[in-house]
Amino acid sequence: MSDNWIVGNLQSAFHTWNDKLAEIWALITTTPQEFRGGGIWTAIVNINDGLQAVGYGLLVLFFAMGIFQSAASFRDFQRPEFALRHFIRFILAKTAIGYGMELMLAIFNICGGIVQSIMGGVGGMASAAVSVPQEMVDTIESIGFLESIPLWLVTVLGSLFITILSFILIMTVYGRFFRLYMFTALAPLPLSSFAGEGTSFIGKTFIKSYTGVCLEGAVIVLACLIYTAFISGSAPVLDTSLSAVTMSWQYVGETIFNMIVLVGLVKGAERIVKEMFGL
């Protein structure tokens, strides 16, 4: 870290961005059971277990609703195929509630395999790290106090934007984890809807939405891959013939634009999954 305040300010902002990129890469490969030492997962499992009793109660309600909604007359209750069809639906719904945790982990592991396959072709985010070029450091350190005043303003604004983008980026990835936990905790309630024909769309929507959240990890990895390729072909070019203020503003501005590309891709992961898979 440079002793110059202006250079140090920029280096600190770039360091924050690089740390968040590395943290994203680690989060994508982390399972819900391992996240934050597993304490959150333990609480989620306890909530899921507690809601299973409610789920079984809703199961009976949805089952009764399904029977009476699908029966055109009392004679339908005497038909063996009618009773068998609803009995099988009841058993499947009960199994879904009892083994809902295993079902959701299986979906997560399948989507995790897709993420791992994509990550194998990326290699890591080391090439996406940003830093202050040495030529820029030398130029900034060589200017006087009066010339450094507008440069100070440029670097403060640039550092502020970079820091904000860093936290938007990491909060988006954390938000995916929190949604995974919410889906898992409340799973018995929507899964109980499979007991009735008229309410089964609730369970289907739940499964599709949960799968979409799991697949967001693959889209985020692809976004990082696109970002890495983008900055390798359009990395900010440092023009040392310009003044220190203009050179710094140009470099910081182009760097922020590249960062906005990644933030936009990651923020749009949910929408991309919905449009691509109809989830």
mmCIF file of C-alpha atoms in Angstrom:
data_model
loop_
_atom_site.group_PDB
_atom_site.id
_atom_site.type_symbol
_atom_site.label_atom_id
_atom_site.label_comp_id
_atom_site.label_asym_id
_atom_site.label_seq_id
_atom_site.Cartn_x
_atom_site.Cartn_y
_atom_site.Cartn_z
ATOM 1 C CA MET A 1 0.000 0.000 0.000
ATOM 2 C CA SER A 2 1.385 3.377 -1.033
ATOM 3 C CA ASP A 3 2.102 6.096 1.551
ATOM 4 C CA ASN A 4 0.402 8.614 -0.727
ATOM 5 C CA TRP A 5 -3.167 9.169 0.486
ATOM 6 C CA ILE A 6 -4.650 9.442 -3.016
ATOM 7 C CA VAL A 7 -2.966 6.283 -4.260
ATOM 8 C CA GLY A 8 -3.725 4.458 -1.023
ATOM 9 C CA ASN A 9 -7.402 5.390 -1.299
ATOM 10 C CA LEU A 10 -7.644 3.878 -4.778
ATOM 11 C CA GLN A 11 -5.656 0.816 -3.788
ATOM 12 C CA SER A 12 -7.965 0.269 -0.809
ATOM 13 C CA ALA A 13 -11.073 0.446 -3.048
ATOM 14 C CA PHE A 14 -9.518 -1.960 -5.573
ATOM 15 C CA HIS A 15 -8.535 -4.274 -2.724
ATOM 16 C CA THR A 16 -12.158 -4.309 -1.519
ATOM 17 C CA TRP A 17 -13.361 -5.189 -5.038
ATOM 18 C CA ASN A 18 -10.804 -7.992 -5.410
ATOM 19 C CA ASP A 19 -11.710 -9.395 -1.997
ATOM 20 C CA LYS A 20 -15.412 -9.474 -2.903
ATOM 21 C CA LEU A 21 -14.649 -11.258 -6.175
ATOM 22 C CA ALA A 22 -12.672 -13.906 -4.290
ATOM 23 C CA GLU A 23 -15.467 -14.183 -1.705
ATOM 24 C CA ILE A 24 -18.049 -14.715 -4.454
ATOM 25 C CA TRP A 25 -15.942 -17.513 -5.908
ATOM 26 C CA ALA A 26 -15.771 -19.157 -2.474
ATOM 27 C CA LEU A 27 -19.505 -18.708 -1.825
ATOM 28 C CA ILE A 28 -20.505 -20.346 -5.109
ATOM 29 C CA THR A 29 -18.609 -23.497 -4.131
ATOM 30 C CA THR A 30 -20.010 -23.532 -0.572
ATOM 31 C CA THR A 31 -22.928 -25.777 0.328
ATOM 32 C CA PRO A 32 -25.738 -24.561 2.614
ATOM 33 C CA GLN A 33 -24.517 -26.988 5.285
ATOM 34 C CA GLU A 34 -21.029 -25.409 5.285
ATOM 35 C CA PHE A 35 -22.040 -21.746 5.046
ATOM 36 C CA ARG A 36 -20.931 -19.759 8.111
ATOM 37 C CA GLY A 37 -19.912 -22.915 9.960
ATOM 38 C CA GLY A 38 -23.277 -24.628 9.557
ATOM 39 C CA GLY A 39 -25.050 -22.740 12.352
ATOM 40 C CA ILE A 40 -27.668 -21.259 10.010
ATOM 41 C CA TRP A 41 -28.283 -24.652 8.422
ATOM 42 C CA THR A 42 -28.943 -26.217 11.832
ATOM 43 C CA ALA A 43 -31.583 -23.588 12.560
ATOM 44 C CA ILE A 44 -33.154 -24.103 9.113
ATOM 45 C CA VAL A 45 -33.339 -27.871 9.637
ATOM 46 C CA ASN A 46 -35.051 -27.346 13.002
ATOM 47 C CA ILE A 47 -37.606 -25.008 11.414
ATOM 48 C CA ASN A 48 -38.211 -27.494 8.615
ATOM 49 C CA ASP A 49 -38.770 -30.295 11.128
ATOM 50 C CA GLY A 50 -41.164 -28.135 13.124
ATOM 51 C CA LEU A 51 -43.194 -27.195 10.054
ATOM 52 C CA GLN A 52 -43.622 -30.799 8.959
ATOM 53 C CA ALA A 53 -46.498 -31.183 11.441
ATOM 54 C CA VAL A 54 -48.192 -28.152 9.875
ATOM 55 C CA GLY A 55 -47.467 -29.609 6.452
ATOM 56 C CA TYR A 56 -49.202 -32.875 7.356
ATOM 57 C CA GLY A 57 -52.209 -30.909 8.562
ATOM 58 C CA LEU A 58 -52.355 -29.011 5.281
ATOM 59 C CA LEU A 59 -51.871 -32.317 3.475
ATOM 60 C CA VAL A 60 -55.169 -33.617 4.868
ATOM 61 C CA LEU A 61 -56.917 -30.350 4.037
ATOM 62 C CA PHE A 62 -55.645 -30.227 0.451
ATOM 63 C CA PHE A 63 -56.420 -33.931 0.028
ATOM 64 C CA ALA A 64 -60.027 -33.425 1.112
ATOM 65 C CA MET A 65 -60.361 -30.357 -1.111
ATOM 66 C CA GLY A 66 -58.979 -32.303 -4.065
ATOM 67 C CA ILE A 67 -61.385 -35.180 -3.595
ATOM 68 C CA PHE A 68 -64.514 -33.031 -3.402
ATOM 69 C CA GLN A 69 -63.426 -30.742 -6.239
ATOM 70 C CA SER A 70 -62.737 -33.613 -8.622
ATOM 71 C CA ALA A 71 -65.839 -35.638 -7.746
ATOM 72 C CA ALA A 72 -68.740 -34.856 -10.081
ATOM 73 C CA SER A 73 -71.201 -36.894 -8.006
ATOM 74 C CA PHE A 74 -71.375 -39.253 -5.040
ATOM 75 C CA ARG A 75 -70.960 -42.217 -7.393
ATOM 76 C CA ASP A 76 -67.369 -41.143 -8.105
ATOM 77 C CA PHE A 77 -66.446 -42.062 -4.532
ATOM 78 C CA GLN A 78 -67.474 -45.654 -5.272
ATOM 79 C CA ARG A 79 -65.176 -46.008 -8.274
ATOM 80 C CA PRO A 80 -61.940 -47.880 -7.396
ATOM 81 C CA GLU A 81 -59.832 -45.939 -9.902
ATOM 82 C CA PHE A 82 -60.987 -42.653 -8.380
ATOM 83 C CA ALA A 83 -60.001 -43.744 -4.881
ATOM 84 C CA LEU A 84 -56.710 -45.261 -6.073
ATOM 85 C CA ARG A 85 -55.707 -42.116 -7.955
ATOM 86 C CA HIS A 86 -56.229 -39.913 -4.934
ATOM 87 C CA PHE A 87 -54.649 -42.420 -2.589
ATOM 88 C CA ILE A 88 -51.477 -42.469 -4.691
ATOM 89 C CA ARG A 89 -51.453 -38.668 -4.755
ATOM 90 C CA PHE A 90 -51.814 -38.614 -0.964
ATOM 91 C CA ILE A 91 -48.915 -41.054 -0.466
ATOM 92 C CA LEU A 92 -46.662 -39.110 -2.854
ATOM 93 C CA ALA A 93 -47.456 -35.811 -1.135
ATOM 94 C CA LYS A 94 -46.799 -37.338 2.290
ATOM 95 C CA THR A 95 -43.477 -38.708 1.045
ATOM 96 C CA ALA A 96 -42.555 -35.295 -0.383
ATOM 97 C CA ILE A 97 -43.130 -33.687 3.019
ATOM 98 C CA GLY A 98 -41.270 -36.370 4.957
ATOM 99 C CA TYR A 99 -38.314 -36.433 2.576
ATOM 100 C CA GLY A 100 -38.521 -32.798 1.467
ATOM 101 C CA MET A 101 -35.058 -32.017 2.831
ATOM 102 C CA GLU A 102 -33.497 -34.860 0.844
ATOM 103 C CA LEU A 103 -35.395 -33.756 -2.261
ATOM 104 C CA MET A 104 -34.141 -30.196 -2.009
ATOM 105 C CA LEU A 105 -30.571 -31.257 -1.332
ATOM 106 C CA ALA A 106 -30.712 -33.527 -4.386
ATOM 107 C CA ILE A 107 -31.814 -30.588 -6.554
ATOM 108 C CA PHE A 108 -29.063 -28.414 -5.062
ATOM 109 C CA ASN A 109 -26.412 -31.088 -5.693
ATOM 110 C CA ILE A 110 -27.490 -31.512 -9.322
ATOM 111 C CA CYS A 111 -27.311 -27.763 -9.906
ATOM 112 C CA GLY A 112 -24.036 -27.696 -7.967
ATOM 113 C CA GLY A 113 -22.608 -30.231 -10.402
ATOM 114 C CA ILE A 114 -23.485 -27.878 -13.259
ATOM 115 C CA VAL A 115 -21.756 -25.028 -11.431
ATOM 116 C CA GLN A 116 -18.646 -27.133 -10.833
ATOM 117 C CA SER A 117 -18.479 -28.075 -14.518
ATOM 118 C CA ILE A 118 -18.617 -24.421 -15.548
ATOM 119 C CA MET A 119 -16.077 -23.387 -12.917
ATOM 120 C CA GLY A 120 -13.656 -25.986 -14.203
ATOM 121 C CA GLY A 121 -13.461 -24.074 -17.473
ATOM 122 C CA VAL A 122 -12.926 -20.706 -15.787
ATOM 123 C CA GLY A 123 -10.072 -21.522 -13.429
ATOM 124 C CA GLY A 124 -10.561 -18.653 -10.987
ATOM 125 C CA MET A 125 -10.901 -14.901 -10.629
ATOM 126 C CA ALA A 126 -7.211 -14.037 -10.303
ATOM 127 C CA SER A 127 -7.136 -12.629 -13.847
ATOM 128 C CA ALA A 128 -10.122 -10.402 -13.031
ATOM 129 C CA ALA A 129 -8.352 -8.593 -10.186
ATOM 130 C CA VAL A 130 -7.779 -4.860 -10.641
ATOM 131 C CA SER A 131 -4.879 -2.726 -9.423
ATOM 132 C CA VAL A 132 -3.423 0.749 -9.779
ATOM 133 C CA PRO A 133 -0.765 0.789 -12.556
ATOM 134 C CA GLN A 134 2.717 1.755 -11.392
ATOM 135 C CA GLU A 135 2.914 4.558 -13.993
ATOM 136 C CA MET A 136 -0.211 6.089 -12.487
ATOM 137 C CA VAL A 137 1.230 5.759 -8.980
ATOM 138 C CA ASP A 138 4.444 7.508 -10.032
ATOM 139 C CA THR A 139 2.528 10.340 -11.713
ATOM 140 C CA ILE A 140 0.262 10.943 -8.724
ATOM 141 C CA GLU A 141 3.148 10.875 -6.248
ATOM 142 C CA SER A 142 5.103 13.422 -8.295
ATOM 143 C CA ILE A 143 2.482 16.223 -8.332
ATOM 144 C CA GLY A 144 2.276 19.076 -5.870
ATOM 145 C CA PHE A 145 -0.342 19.906 -3.259
ATOM 146 C CA LEU A 146 -2.472 22.293 -5.365
ATOM 147 C CA GLU A 147 -2.549 19.894 -8.309
ATOM 148 C CA SER A 148 -3.595 17.048 -6.008
ATOM 149 C CA ILE A 149 -6.832 18.781 -4.888
ATOM 150 C CA PRO A 150 -8.928 17.916 -8.013
ATOM 151 C CA LEU A 151 -7.201 14.534 -8.116
ATOM 152 C CA TRP A 152 -8.301 13.951 -4.530
ATOM 153 C CA LEU A 153 -11.923 14.584 -5.555
ATOM 154 C CA VAL A 154 -11.639 12.199 -8.499
ATOM 155 C CA THR A 155 -10.211 9.382 -6.401
ATOM 156 C CA VAL A 156 -12.717 9.882 -3.575
ATOM 157 C CA LEU A 157 -15.678 9.648 -5.971
ATOM 158 C CA GLY A 158 -14.116 6.716 -7.815
ATOM 159 C CA SER A 159 -13.354 4.852 -4.590
ATOM 160 C CA LEU A 160 -16.885 5.464 -3.338
ATOM 161 C CA PHE A 161 -18.433 4.041 -6.532
ATOM 162 C CA ILE A 162 -16.123 1.020 -6.488
ATOM 163 C CA THR A 163 -16.892 0.283 -2.835
ATOM 164 C CA ILE A 164 -20.650 0.561 -3.418
ATOM 165 C CA LEU A 165 -20.442 -1.747 -6.460
ATOM 166 C CA SER A 166 -18.411 -4.242 -4.409
ATOM 167 C CA PHE A 167 -21.061 -4.486 -1.710
ATOM 168 C CA ILE A 168 -23.935 -4.630 -4.226
ATOM 169 C CA LEU A 169 -22.140 -7.531 -5.875
ATOM 170 C CA ILE A 170 -21.534 -9.512 -2.703
ATOM 171 C CA MET A 171 -25.004 -8.802 -1.264
ATOM 172 C CA THR A 172 -26.595 -10.201 -4.431
ATOM 173 C CA VAL A 173 -24.710 -13.471 -3.971
ATOM 174 C CA TYR A 174 -25.512 -13.560 -0.259
ATOM 175 C CA GLY A 175 -29.161 -12.924 -1.125
ATOM 176 C CA ARG A 176 -29.171 -16.141 -3.158
ATOM 177 C CA PHE A 177 -27.999 -18.069 -0.096
ATOM 178 C CA PHE A 178 -30.661 -16.513 2.100
ATOM 179 C CA ARG A 179 -33.359 -17.452 -0.415
ATOM 180 C CA LEU A 180 -32.078 -21.048 -0.450
ATOM 181 C CA TYR A 181 -32.470 -21.138 3.317
ATOM 182 C CA MET A 182 -35.986 -19.662 3.185
ATOM 183 C CA PHE A 183 -37.106 -22.182 0.569
ATOM 184 C CA THR A 184 -35.670 -25.053 2.614
ATOM 185 C CA ALA A 185 -37.181 -23.893 5.908
ATOM 186 C CA LEU A 186 -40.711 -23.453 4.516
ATOM 187 C CA ALA A 187 -40.639 -26.468 2.170
ATOM 188 C CA PRO A 188 -43.245 -28.630 4.019
ATOM 189 C CA LEU A 189 -45.964 -26.027 3.459
ATOM 190 C CA PRO A 190 -45.933 -25.785 -0.360
ATOM 191 C CA LEU A 191 -45.062 -29.485 -0.775
ATOM 192 C CA SER A 192 -48.273 -30.417 1.044
ATOM 193 C CA SER A 193 -50.257 -28.883 -1.832
ATOM 194 C CA PHE A 194 -49.432 -31.909 -4.023
ATOM 195 C CA ALA A 195 -52.172 -33.789 -2.147
ATOM 196 C CA GLY A 196 -54.889 -32.019 -4.151
ATOM 197 C CA GLU A 197 -55.228 -31.733 -7.895
ATOM 198 C CA GLY A 198 -56.472 -28.164 -7.680
ATOM 199 C CA THR A 199 -53.647 -27.045 -5.384
ATOM 200 C CA SER A 200 -50.716 -28.991 -6.843
ATOM 201 C CA PHE A 201 -49.685 -25.948 -8.899
ATOM 202 C CA ILE A 202 -48.400 -24.406 -5.636
ATOM 203 C CA GLY A 203 -45.947 -27.255 -5.128
ATOM 204 C CA LYS A 204 -44.889 -27.205 -8.787
ATOM 205 C CA THR A 205 -44.225 -23.470 -8.627
ATOM 206 C CA PHE A 206 -42.229 -23.969 -5.437
ATOM 207 C CA ILE A 207 -40.012 -26.671 -6.974
ATOM 208 C CA LYS A 208 -39.473 -24.602 -10.120
ATOM 209 C CA SER A 209 -38.595 -21.499 -8.111
ATOM 210 C CA TYR A 210 -36.181 -23.392 -5.882
ATOM 211 C CA THR A 211 -34.490 -24.951 -8.918
ATOM 212 C CA GLY A 212 -34.180 -21.475 -10.399
ATOM 213 C CA VAL A 213 -32.433 -20.173 -7.269
ATOM 214 C CA CYS A 214 -30.004 -23.108 -7.392
ATOM 215 C CA LEU A 215 -29.276 -22.477 -11.077
ATOM 216 C CA GLU A 216 -28.502 -18.829 -10.364
ATOM 217 C CA GLY A 217 -25.105 -20.061 -9.183
ATOM 218 C CA ALA A 218 -24.337 -21.284 -12.703
ATOM 219 C CA VAL A 219 -25.400 -17.943 -14.191
ATOM 220 C CA ILE A 220 -23.200 -16.052 -11.698
ATOM 221 C CA VAL A 221 -20.195 -18.191 -12.654
ATOM 222 C CA LEU A 222 -20.940 -17.548 -16.324
ATOM 223 C CA ALA A 223 -21.164 -13.825 -15.538
ATOM 224 C CA CYS A 224 -17.695 -13.983 -13.977
ATOM 225 C CA LEU A 225 -16.417 -15.811 -17.073
ATOM 226 C CA ILE A 226 -17.896 -13.151 -19.374
ATOM 227 C CA TYR A 227 -16.465 -10.390 -17.180
ATOM 228 C CA THR A 228 -12.988 -11.944 -17.230
ATOM 229 C CA ALA A 229 -13.069 -12.228 -21.026
ATOM 230 C CA PHE A 230 -14.488 -8.705 -21.314
ATOM 231 C CA ILE A 231 -11.771 -6.993 -19.283
ATOM 232 C CA SER A 232 -9.025 -9.007 -20.966
ATOM 233 C CA GLY A 233 -10.125 -7.558 -24.304
ATOM 234 C CA SER A 234 -11.029 -4.079 -23.080
ATOM 235 C CA ALA A 235 -8.763 -3.392 -20.133
ATOM 236 C CA PRO A 236 -8.380 0.323 -19.327
ATOM 237 C CA VAL A 237 -5.448 1.838 -21.220
ATOM 238 C CA LEU A 238 -3.322 4.295 -19.276
ATOM 239 C CA ASP A 239 -2.459 7.385 -21.328
ATOM 240 C CA THR A 240 0.604 8.896 -19.621
ATOM 241 C CA SER A 241 0.573 11.889 -21.989
ATOM 242 C CA LEU A 242 -2.446 13.321 -20.169
ATOM 243 C CA SER A 243 -2.453 15.290 -16.960
ATOM 244 C CA ALA A 244 -2.604 13.388 -13.690
ATOM 245 C CA VAL A 245 -6.260 14.330 -13.110
ATOM 246 C CA THR A 246 -7.425 13.461 -16.627
ATOM 247 C CA MET A 247 -5.401 10.244 -16.703
ATOM 248 C CA SER A 248 -6.766 9.124 -13.333
ATOM 249 C CA TRP A 249 -10.346 10.044 -14.219
ATOM 250 C CA GLN A 250 -10.122 8.156 -17.511
ATOM 251 C CA TYR A 251 -8.620 5.046 -15.923
ATOM 252 C CA VAL A 252 -10.979 4.982 -12.931
ATOM 253 C CA GLY A 253 -14.007 5.675 -15.161
ATOM 254 C CA GLU A 254 -13.207 2.792 -17.525
ATOM 255 C CA THR A 255 -12.529 0.489 -14.586
ATOM 256 C CA ILE A 256 -15.874 1.372 -12.988
ATOM 257 C CA PHE A 257 -17.646 0.738 -16.299
ATOM 258 C CA ASN A 258 -16.148 -2.766 -16.442
ATOM 259 C CA MET A 259 -17.254 -3.374 -12.870
ATOM 260 C CA ILE A 260 -20.801 -2.248 -13.675
ATOM 261 C CA VAL A 261 -20.887 -4.894 -16.421
ATOM 262 C CA LEU A 262 -20.252 -7.662 -13.881
ATOM 263 C CA VAL A 263 -22.635 -6.223 -11.286
ATOM 264 C CA GLY A 264 -25.372 -5.966 -13.922
ATOM 265 C CA LEU A 265 -24.848 -9.572 -15.028
ATOM 266 C CA VAL A 266 -24.899 -10.896 -11.461
ATOM 267 C CA LYS A 267 -27.929 -8.785 -10.508
ATOM 268 C CA GLY A 268 -29.741 -10.129 -13.576
ATOM 269 C CA ALA A 269 -29.019 -13.793 -12.768
ATOM 270 C CA GLU A 270 -32.520 -14.400 -11.407
ATOM 271 C CA ARG A 271 -34.188 -12.835 -14.447
ATOM 272 C CA ILE A 272 -31.902 -14.715 -16.852
ATOM 273 C CA VAL A 273 -32.766 -18.071 -15.230
ATOM 274 C CA LYS A 274 -36.486 -17.313 -15.431
ATOM 275 C CA GLU A 275 -36.286 -16.299 -19.087
ATOM 276 C CA MET A 276 -34.019 -19.167 -20.097
ATOM 277 C CA PHE A 277 -35.709 -22.047 -18.273
ATOM 278 C CA GLY A 278 -39.158 -20.621 -17.625
ATOM 279 C CA LEU A 279 -38.682 -21.150 -13.876
#
